[in-house]
Short mmCIF file of C-alpha atoms in Angstrom, two decimals:
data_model
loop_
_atom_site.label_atom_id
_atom_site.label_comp_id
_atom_site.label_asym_id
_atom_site.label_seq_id
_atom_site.Cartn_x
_atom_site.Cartn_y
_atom_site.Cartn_z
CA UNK A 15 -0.75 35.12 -68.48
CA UNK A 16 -1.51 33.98 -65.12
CA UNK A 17 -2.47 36.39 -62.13
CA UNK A 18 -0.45 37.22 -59.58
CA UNK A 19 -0.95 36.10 -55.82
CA UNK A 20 -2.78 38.38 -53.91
CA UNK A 21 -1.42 41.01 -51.88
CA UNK A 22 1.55 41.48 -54.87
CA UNK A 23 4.42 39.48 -55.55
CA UNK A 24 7.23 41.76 -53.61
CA UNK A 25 5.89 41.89 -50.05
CA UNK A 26 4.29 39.26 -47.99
CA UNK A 27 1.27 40.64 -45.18
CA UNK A 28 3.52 41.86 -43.11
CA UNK A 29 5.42 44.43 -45.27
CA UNK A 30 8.48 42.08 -45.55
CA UNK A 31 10.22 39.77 -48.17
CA UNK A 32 7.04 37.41 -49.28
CA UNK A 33 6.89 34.09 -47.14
CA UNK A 34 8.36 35.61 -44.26
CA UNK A 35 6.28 36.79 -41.17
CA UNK A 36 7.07 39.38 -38.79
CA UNK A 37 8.11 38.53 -35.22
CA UNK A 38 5.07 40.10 -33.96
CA UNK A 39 3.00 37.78 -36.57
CA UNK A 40 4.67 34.68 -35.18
CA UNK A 41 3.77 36.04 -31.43
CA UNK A 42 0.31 36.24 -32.75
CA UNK A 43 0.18 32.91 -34.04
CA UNK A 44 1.67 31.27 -31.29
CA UNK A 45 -0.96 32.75 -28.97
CA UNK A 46 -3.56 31.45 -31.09
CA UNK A 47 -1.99 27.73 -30.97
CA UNK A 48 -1.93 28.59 -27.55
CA UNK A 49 -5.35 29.86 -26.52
CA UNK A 50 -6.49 26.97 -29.16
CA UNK A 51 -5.26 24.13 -27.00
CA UNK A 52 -6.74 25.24 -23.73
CA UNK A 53 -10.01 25.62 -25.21
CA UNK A 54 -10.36 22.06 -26.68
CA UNK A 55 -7.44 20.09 -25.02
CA UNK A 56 -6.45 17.82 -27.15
CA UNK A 57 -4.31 15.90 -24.64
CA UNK A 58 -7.51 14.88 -23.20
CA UNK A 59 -7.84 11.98 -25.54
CA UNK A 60 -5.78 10.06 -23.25
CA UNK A 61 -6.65 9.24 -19.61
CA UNK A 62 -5.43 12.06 -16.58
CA UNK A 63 -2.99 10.51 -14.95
CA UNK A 64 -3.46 12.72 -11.88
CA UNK A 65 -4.60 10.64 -9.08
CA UNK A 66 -8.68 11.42 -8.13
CA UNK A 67 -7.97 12.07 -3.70
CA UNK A 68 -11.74 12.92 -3.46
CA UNK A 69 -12.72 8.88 -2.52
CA UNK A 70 -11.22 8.95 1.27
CA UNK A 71 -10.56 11.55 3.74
CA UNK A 72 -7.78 9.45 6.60
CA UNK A 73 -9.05 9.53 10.42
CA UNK A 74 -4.76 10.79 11.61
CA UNK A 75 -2.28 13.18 10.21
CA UNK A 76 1.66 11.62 10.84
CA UNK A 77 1.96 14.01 13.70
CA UNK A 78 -1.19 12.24 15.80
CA UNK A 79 -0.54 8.74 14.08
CA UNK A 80 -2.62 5.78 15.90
CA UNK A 81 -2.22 2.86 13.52
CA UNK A 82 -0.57 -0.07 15.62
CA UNK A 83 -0.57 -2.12 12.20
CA UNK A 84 1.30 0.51 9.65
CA UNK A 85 4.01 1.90 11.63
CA UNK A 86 5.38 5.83 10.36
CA UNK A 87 8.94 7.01 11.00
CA UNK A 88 9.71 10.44 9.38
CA UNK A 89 12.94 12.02 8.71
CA UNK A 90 14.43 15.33 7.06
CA UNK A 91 12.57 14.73 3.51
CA UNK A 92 11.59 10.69 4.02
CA UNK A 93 9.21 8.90 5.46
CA UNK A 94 9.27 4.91 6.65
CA UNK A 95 5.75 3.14 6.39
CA UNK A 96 5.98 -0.04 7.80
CA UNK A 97 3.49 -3.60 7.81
CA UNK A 98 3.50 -4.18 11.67
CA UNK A 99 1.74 -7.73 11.66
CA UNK A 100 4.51 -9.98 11.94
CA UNK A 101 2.56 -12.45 14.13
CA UNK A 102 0.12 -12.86 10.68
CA UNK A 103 2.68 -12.57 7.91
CA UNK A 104 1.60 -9.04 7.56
CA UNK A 105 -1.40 -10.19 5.84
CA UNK A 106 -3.55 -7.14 4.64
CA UNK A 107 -6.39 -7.05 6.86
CA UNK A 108 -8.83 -3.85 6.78
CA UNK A 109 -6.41 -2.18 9.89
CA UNK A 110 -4.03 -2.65 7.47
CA UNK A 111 -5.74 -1.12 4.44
CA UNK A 112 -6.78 1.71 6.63
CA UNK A 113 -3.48 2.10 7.98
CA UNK A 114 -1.55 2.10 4.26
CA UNK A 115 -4.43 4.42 2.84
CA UNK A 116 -4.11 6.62 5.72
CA UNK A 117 -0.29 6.90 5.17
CA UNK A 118 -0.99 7.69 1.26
CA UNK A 119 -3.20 10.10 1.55
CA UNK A 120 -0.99 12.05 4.15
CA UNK A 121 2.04 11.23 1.62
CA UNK A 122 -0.10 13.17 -0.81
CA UNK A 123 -0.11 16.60 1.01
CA UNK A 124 3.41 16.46 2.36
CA UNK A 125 5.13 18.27 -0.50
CA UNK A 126 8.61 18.11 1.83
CA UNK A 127 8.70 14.42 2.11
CA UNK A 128 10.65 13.71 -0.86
CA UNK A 129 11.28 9.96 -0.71
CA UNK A 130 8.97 6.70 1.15
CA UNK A 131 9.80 3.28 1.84
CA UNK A 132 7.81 0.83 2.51
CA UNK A 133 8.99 -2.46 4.10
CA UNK A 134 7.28 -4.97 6.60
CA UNK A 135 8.19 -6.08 10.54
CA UNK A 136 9.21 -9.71 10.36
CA UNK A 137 10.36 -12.50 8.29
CA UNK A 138 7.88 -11.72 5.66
CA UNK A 139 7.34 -8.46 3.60
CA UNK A 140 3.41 -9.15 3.08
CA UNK A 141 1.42 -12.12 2.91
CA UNK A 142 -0.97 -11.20 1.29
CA UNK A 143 -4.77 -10.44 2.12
CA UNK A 144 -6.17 -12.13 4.88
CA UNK A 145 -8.36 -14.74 4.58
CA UNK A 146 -10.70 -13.07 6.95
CA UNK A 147 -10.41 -9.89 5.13
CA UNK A 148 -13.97 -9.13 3.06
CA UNK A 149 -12.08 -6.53 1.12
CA UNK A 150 -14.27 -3.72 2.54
CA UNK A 151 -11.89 -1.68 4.49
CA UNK A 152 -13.34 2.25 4.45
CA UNK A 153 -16.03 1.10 7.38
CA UNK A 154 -16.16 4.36 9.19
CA UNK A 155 -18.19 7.08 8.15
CA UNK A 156 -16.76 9.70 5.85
CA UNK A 157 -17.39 13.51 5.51
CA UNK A 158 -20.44 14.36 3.54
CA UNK A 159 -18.31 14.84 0.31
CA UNK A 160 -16.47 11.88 0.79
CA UNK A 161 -19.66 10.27 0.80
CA UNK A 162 -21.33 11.80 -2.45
CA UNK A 163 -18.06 10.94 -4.23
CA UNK A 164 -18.71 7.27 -3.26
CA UNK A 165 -22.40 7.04 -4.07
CA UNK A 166 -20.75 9.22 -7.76
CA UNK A 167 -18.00 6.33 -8.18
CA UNK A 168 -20.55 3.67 -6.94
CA UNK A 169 -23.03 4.87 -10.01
CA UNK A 170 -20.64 5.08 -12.55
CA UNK A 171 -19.32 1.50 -11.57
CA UNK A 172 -23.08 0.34 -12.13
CA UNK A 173 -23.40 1.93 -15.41
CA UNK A 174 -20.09 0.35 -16.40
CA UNK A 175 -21.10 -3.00 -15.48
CA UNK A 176 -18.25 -3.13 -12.91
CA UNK A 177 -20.85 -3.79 -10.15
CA UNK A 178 -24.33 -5.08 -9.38
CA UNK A 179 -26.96 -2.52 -8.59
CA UNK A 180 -27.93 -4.37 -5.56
CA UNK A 181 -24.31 -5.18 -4.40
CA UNK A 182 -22.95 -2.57 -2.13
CA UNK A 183 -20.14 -5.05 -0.70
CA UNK A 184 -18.37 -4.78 -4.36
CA UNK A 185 -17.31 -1.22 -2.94
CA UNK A 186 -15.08 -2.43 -0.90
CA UNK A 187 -13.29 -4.14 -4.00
CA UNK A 188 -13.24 -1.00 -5.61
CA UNK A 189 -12.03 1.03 -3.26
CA UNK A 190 -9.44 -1.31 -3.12
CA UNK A 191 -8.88 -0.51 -6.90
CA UNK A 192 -8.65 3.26 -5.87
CA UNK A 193 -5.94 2.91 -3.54
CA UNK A 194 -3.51 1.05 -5.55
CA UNK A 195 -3.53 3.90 -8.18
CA UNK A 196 -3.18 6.41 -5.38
CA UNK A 197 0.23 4.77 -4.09
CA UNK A 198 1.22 4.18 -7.61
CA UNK A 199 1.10 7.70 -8.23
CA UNK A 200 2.86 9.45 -4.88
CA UNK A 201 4.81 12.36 -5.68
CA UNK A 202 7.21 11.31 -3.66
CA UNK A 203 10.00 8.41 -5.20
CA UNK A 204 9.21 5.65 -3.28
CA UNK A 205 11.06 2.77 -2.51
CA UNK A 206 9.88 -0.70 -1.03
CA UNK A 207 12.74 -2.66 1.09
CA UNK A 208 11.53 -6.14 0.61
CA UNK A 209 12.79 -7.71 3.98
CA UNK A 210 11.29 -11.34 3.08
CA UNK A 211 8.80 -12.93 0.86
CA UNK A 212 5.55 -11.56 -0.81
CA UNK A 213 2.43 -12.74 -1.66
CA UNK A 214 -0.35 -11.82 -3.67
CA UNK A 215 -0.96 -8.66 -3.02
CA UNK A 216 2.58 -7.80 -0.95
CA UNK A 217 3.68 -8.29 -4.93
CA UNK A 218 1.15 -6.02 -6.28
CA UNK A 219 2.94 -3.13 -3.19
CA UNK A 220 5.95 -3.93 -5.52
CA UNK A 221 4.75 -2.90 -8.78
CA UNK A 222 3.29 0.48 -7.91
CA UNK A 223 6.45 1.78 -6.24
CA UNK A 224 9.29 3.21 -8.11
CA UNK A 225 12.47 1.11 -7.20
CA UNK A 226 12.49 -2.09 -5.05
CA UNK A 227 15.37 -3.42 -3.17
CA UNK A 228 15.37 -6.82 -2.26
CA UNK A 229 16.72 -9.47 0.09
CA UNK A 230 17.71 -12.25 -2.15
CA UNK A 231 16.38 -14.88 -0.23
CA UNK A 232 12.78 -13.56 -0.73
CA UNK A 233 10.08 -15.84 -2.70
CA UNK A 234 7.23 -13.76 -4.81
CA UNK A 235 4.19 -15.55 -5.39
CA UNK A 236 0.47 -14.47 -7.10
CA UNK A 237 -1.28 -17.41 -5.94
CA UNK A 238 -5.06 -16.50 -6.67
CA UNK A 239 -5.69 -19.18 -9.77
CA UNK A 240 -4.70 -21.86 -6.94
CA UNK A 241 -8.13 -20.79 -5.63
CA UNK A 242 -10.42 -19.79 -8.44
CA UNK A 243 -9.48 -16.53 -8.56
CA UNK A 244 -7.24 -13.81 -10.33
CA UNK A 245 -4.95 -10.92 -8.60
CA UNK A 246 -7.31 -8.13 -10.49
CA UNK A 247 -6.48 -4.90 -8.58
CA UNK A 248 -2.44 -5.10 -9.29
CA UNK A 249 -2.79 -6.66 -12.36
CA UNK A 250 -2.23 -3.75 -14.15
CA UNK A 251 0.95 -2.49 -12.29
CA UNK A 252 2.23 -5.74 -12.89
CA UNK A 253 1.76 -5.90 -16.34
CA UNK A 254 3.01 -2.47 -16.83
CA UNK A 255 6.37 -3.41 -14.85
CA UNK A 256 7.32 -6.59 -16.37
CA UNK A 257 5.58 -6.55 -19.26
CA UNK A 258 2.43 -8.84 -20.40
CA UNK A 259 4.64 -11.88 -21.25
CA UNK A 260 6.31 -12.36 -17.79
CA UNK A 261 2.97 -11.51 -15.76
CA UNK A 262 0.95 -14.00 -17.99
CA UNK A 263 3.06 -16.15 -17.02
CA UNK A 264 3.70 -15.22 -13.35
CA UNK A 265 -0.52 -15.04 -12.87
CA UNK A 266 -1.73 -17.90 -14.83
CA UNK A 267 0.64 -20.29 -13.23
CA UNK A 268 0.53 -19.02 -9.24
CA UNK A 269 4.59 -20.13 -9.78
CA UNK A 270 6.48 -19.34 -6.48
CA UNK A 271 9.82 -17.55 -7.96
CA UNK A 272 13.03 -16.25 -7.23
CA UNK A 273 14.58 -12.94 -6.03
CA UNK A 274 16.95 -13.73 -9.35
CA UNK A 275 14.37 -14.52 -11.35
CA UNK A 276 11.91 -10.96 -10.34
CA UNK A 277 15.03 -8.99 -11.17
CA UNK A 278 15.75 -10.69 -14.25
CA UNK A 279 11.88 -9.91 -15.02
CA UNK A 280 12.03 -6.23 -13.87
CA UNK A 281 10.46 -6.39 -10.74
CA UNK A 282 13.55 -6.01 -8.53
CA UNK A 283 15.98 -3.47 -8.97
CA UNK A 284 18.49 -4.02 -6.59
CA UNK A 285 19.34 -7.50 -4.36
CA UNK A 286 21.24 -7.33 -1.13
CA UNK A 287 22.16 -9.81 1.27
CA UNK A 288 20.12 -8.58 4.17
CA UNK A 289 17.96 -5.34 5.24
CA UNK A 290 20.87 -3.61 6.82
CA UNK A 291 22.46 -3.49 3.46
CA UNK A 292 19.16 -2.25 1.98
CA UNK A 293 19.34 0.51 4.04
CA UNK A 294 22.83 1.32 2.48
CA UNK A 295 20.93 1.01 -0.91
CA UNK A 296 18.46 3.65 0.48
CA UNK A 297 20.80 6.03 1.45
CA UNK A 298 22.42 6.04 -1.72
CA UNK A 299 19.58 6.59 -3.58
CA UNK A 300 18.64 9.65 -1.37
CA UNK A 301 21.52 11.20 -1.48
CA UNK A 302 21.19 11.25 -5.57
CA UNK A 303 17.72 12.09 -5.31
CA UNK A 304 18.60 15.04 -3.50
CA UNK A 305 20.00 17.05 -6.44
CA UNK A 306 16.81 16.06 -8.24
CA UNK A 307 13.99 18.84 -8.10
CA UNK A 308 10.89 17.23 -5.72
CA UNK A 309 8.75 18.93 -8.17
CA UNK A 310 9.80 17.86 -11.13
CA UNK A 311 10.65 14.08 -9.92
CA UNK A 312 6.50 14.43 -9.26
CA UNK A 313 6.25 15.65 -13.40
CA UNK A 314 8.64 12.58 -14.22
CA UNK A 315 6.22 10.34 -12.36
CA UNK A 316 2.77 11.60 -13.77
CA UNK A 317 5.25 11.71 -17.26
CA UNK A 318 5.60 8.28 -17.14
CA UNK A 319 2.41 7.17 -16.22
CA UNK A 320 0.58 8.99 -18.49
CA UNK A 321 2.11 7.71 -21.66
CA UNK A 322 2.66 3.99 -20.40
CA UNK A 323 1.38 1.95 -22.80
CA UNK A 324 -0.40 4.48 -24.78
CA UNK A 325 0.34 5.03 -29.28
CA UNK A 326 2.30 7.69 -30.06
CA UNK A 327 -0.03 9.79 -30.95
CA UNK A 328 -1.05 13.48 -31.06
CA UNK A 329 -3.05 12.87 -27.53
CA UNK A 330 0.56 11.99 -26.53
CA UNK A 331 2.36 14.25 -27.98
CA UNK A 332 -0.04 17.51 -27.00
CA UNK A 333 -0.11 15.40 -23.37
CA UNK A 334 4.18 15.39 -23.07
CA UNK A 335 4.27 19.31 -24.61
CA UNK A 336 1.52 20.46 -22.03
CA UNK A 337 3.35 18.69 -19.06
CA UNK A 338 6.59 20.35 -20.40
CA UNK A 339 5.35 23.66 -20.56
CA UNK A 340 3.90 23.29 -17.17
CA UNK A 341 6.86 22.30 -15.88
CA UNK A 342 8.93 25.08 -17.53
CA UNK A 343 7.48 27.79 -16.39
CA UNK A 344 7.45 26.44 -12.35
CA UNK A 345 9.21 28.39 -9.51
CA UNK A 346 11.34 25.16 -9.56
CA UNK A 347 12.51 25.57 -12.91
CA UNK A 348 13.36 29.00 -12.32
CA UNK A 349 15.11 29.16 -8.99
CA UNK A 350 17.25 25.65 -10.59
CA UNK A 351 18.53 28.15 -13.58
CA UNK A 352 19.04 30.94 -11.53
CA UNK A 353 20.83 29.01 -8.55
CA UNK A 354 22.88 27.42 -12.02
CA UNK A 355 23.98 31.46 -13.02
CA UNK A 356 25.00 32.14 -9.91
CA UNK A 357 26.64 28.87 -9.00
CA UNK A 358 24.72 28.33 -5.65
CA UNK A 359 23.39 24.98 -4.21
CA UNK A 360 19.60 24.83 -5.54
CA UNK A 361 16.48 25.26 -3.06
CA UNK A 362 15.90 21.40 -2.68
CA UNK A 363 19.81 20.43 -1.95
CA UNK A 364 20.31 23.22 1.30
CA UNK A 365 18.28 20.21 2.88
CA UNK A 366 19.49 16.90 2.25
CA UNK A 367 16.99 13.72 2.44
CA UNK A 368 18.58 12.47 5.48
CA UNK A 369 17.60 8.44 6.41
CA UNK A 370 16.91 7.50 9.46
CA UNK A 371 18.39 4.00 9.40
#
């Protein structure tokens, strides 16, 4: 005859029917999963989606802004960054760049700003860079940290083959690269009000916001084959808002299209007749994204963004369960279910994102 099982055939470990555990066996286990995941973080297969801040430090705050060509309104929860160059299409020039990255990296650290939009002075939303423009736009010197984090980035980019050894003006492109993956990934929802056309990289501005509302007799262009070149730094945010099909298409050609035909592709979310009725787009938008929990519209961002064109795989998987649990055990998700028991308003709604226009 066979043998039994170890440990008998009427009780399992635990003293109980066999194959059943006890609930303090399944609290054990669970803190092994648990401490077994921190230790070799298996969501790091795929890339952090937090954005690296370490690679600028801006020269203003909002409160002692001196930009004259980004302009900075702020109201109860949103804040208005606007391309003041109407006299050169609002082509991004490195006041510009210093301007927008300046406004970022404030946007970053203002956890009660809760909504942006971004929009340009003018009868054109950007133009896109100017021709005069080297692409080097960080020219002032930066805090001794700042600085080793450049020479850091600067020697990995060499090692990748991303830049020459001897070419220190490739920084500049770069750093470019950097700063379009820091406004893609605000925790704030932002919103671009696109009061005319947009070139080049006024298109890329599109793809790294969250929702754009357009006039719908804007043009969008990505000219940069017309000259030998290709829109590299918001290709990606392109491709990952319309899909590889439509910005194949859109890039290889340099085709000038349609308001129609950008929200047909994606791009566009909502058309209006003119920027006054944008604003009325705005202000609906605000009002439903104040019920929303600032915190966890921030976890719905870096949510998104971090499985964006990744396989389902376990990286994903232990990547979406880690951001959950995070997310679970905030002070936002508790006051929400508490404020829900005793049928109050939530934190986030006593103050309402309020527009300005």
């Amino acid at each position: 005859a066979a043998a039994a099982p170890a440990g008998g055939t009427g009780a399992g470990a635990g003293g109980g029917p066999r194959g059943r555990l006890t609930r303090g066996e399944l609290d054990a286990m669970a803190e092994g999963v648990y401490k077994q995941a921190c230790e070799t973080r298996p969501w790091a297969a795929i890339s952090d989606p937090t954005p690296d801040l370490g690679w600028y430090e801006p020269s203003c705050s909002f409160e002692d802004w001196d930009h004259k060509a980004v302009q900075v309104e702020l109201g109860q929860g949103i804040a208005y960054i606007t391309l003041n160059r109407p006299d050169s299409s609002n082509a991004l020039d490195a006041a510009m760049f210093c301007g927008l990255a300046d406004a970022v990296f404030n946007l970053h650290e203002r956890k009660d700003i809760r909504c942006v939009v971004f929009s340009g002075v003018g009868k054109l939303l950007c133009g896109g860079a100017d021709p005069k423009f080297d692409g080097c736009f960080a020219r002032r010197r930066q805090p001794p940290k700042v600085e080793r984090h450049l020479a850091q980035l600067r020697e990995r980019a060499v090692q990748a083959g991303a830049l020459p050894a001897e070419d220190d003006a490739g920084l500049g492109g770069l750093l470019q690269a950097k700063f379009w993956y820091t406004m893609n990934s605000l925790p704030q929802f932002s919103i671009a009000l696109v009061n005319g056309s947009a070139i080049g990289d006024g298109v890329g501005l599109l793809a790294c916001v969250d929702m754009t509302i357009a006039v719908s007799s804007a043009f969008f262009s990505l000219p940069a084959v017309r000259d030998g070149l290709v829109p590299s730094f918001v290709a990606p945010y392109l491709v990952a808002k319309v899909g590889p099909g439509f910005a194949k298409y859109m890039i290889a050609s340099g085709m000038t299209l349609t308001a129609a035909e950008m929200q047909s592709a994606g791009l566009i979310s909502e058309l209006v007749s003119d920027v006054a009725e944008g604003h009325k787009k705005v202000a609906e938008i605000c009002e439903v994204l104040t019920a929303c929990g600032p915190r966890s519209v921030e976890a719905s961002k870096k949510l998104v963004v971090g499985v964006g064109g990744q396989p389902i795989d376990e990286g994903v998987m232990f990547f979406t369960a880690a951001l959950l649990a995070m997310v679970t055990v905030s002070d936002e998700s508790r006051d929400g279910m508490v404020c829900v028991q005793l049928r109050k308003p939530k934190p986030w709604e006593e103050k309402p994102i309020t527009p300005l226009h």
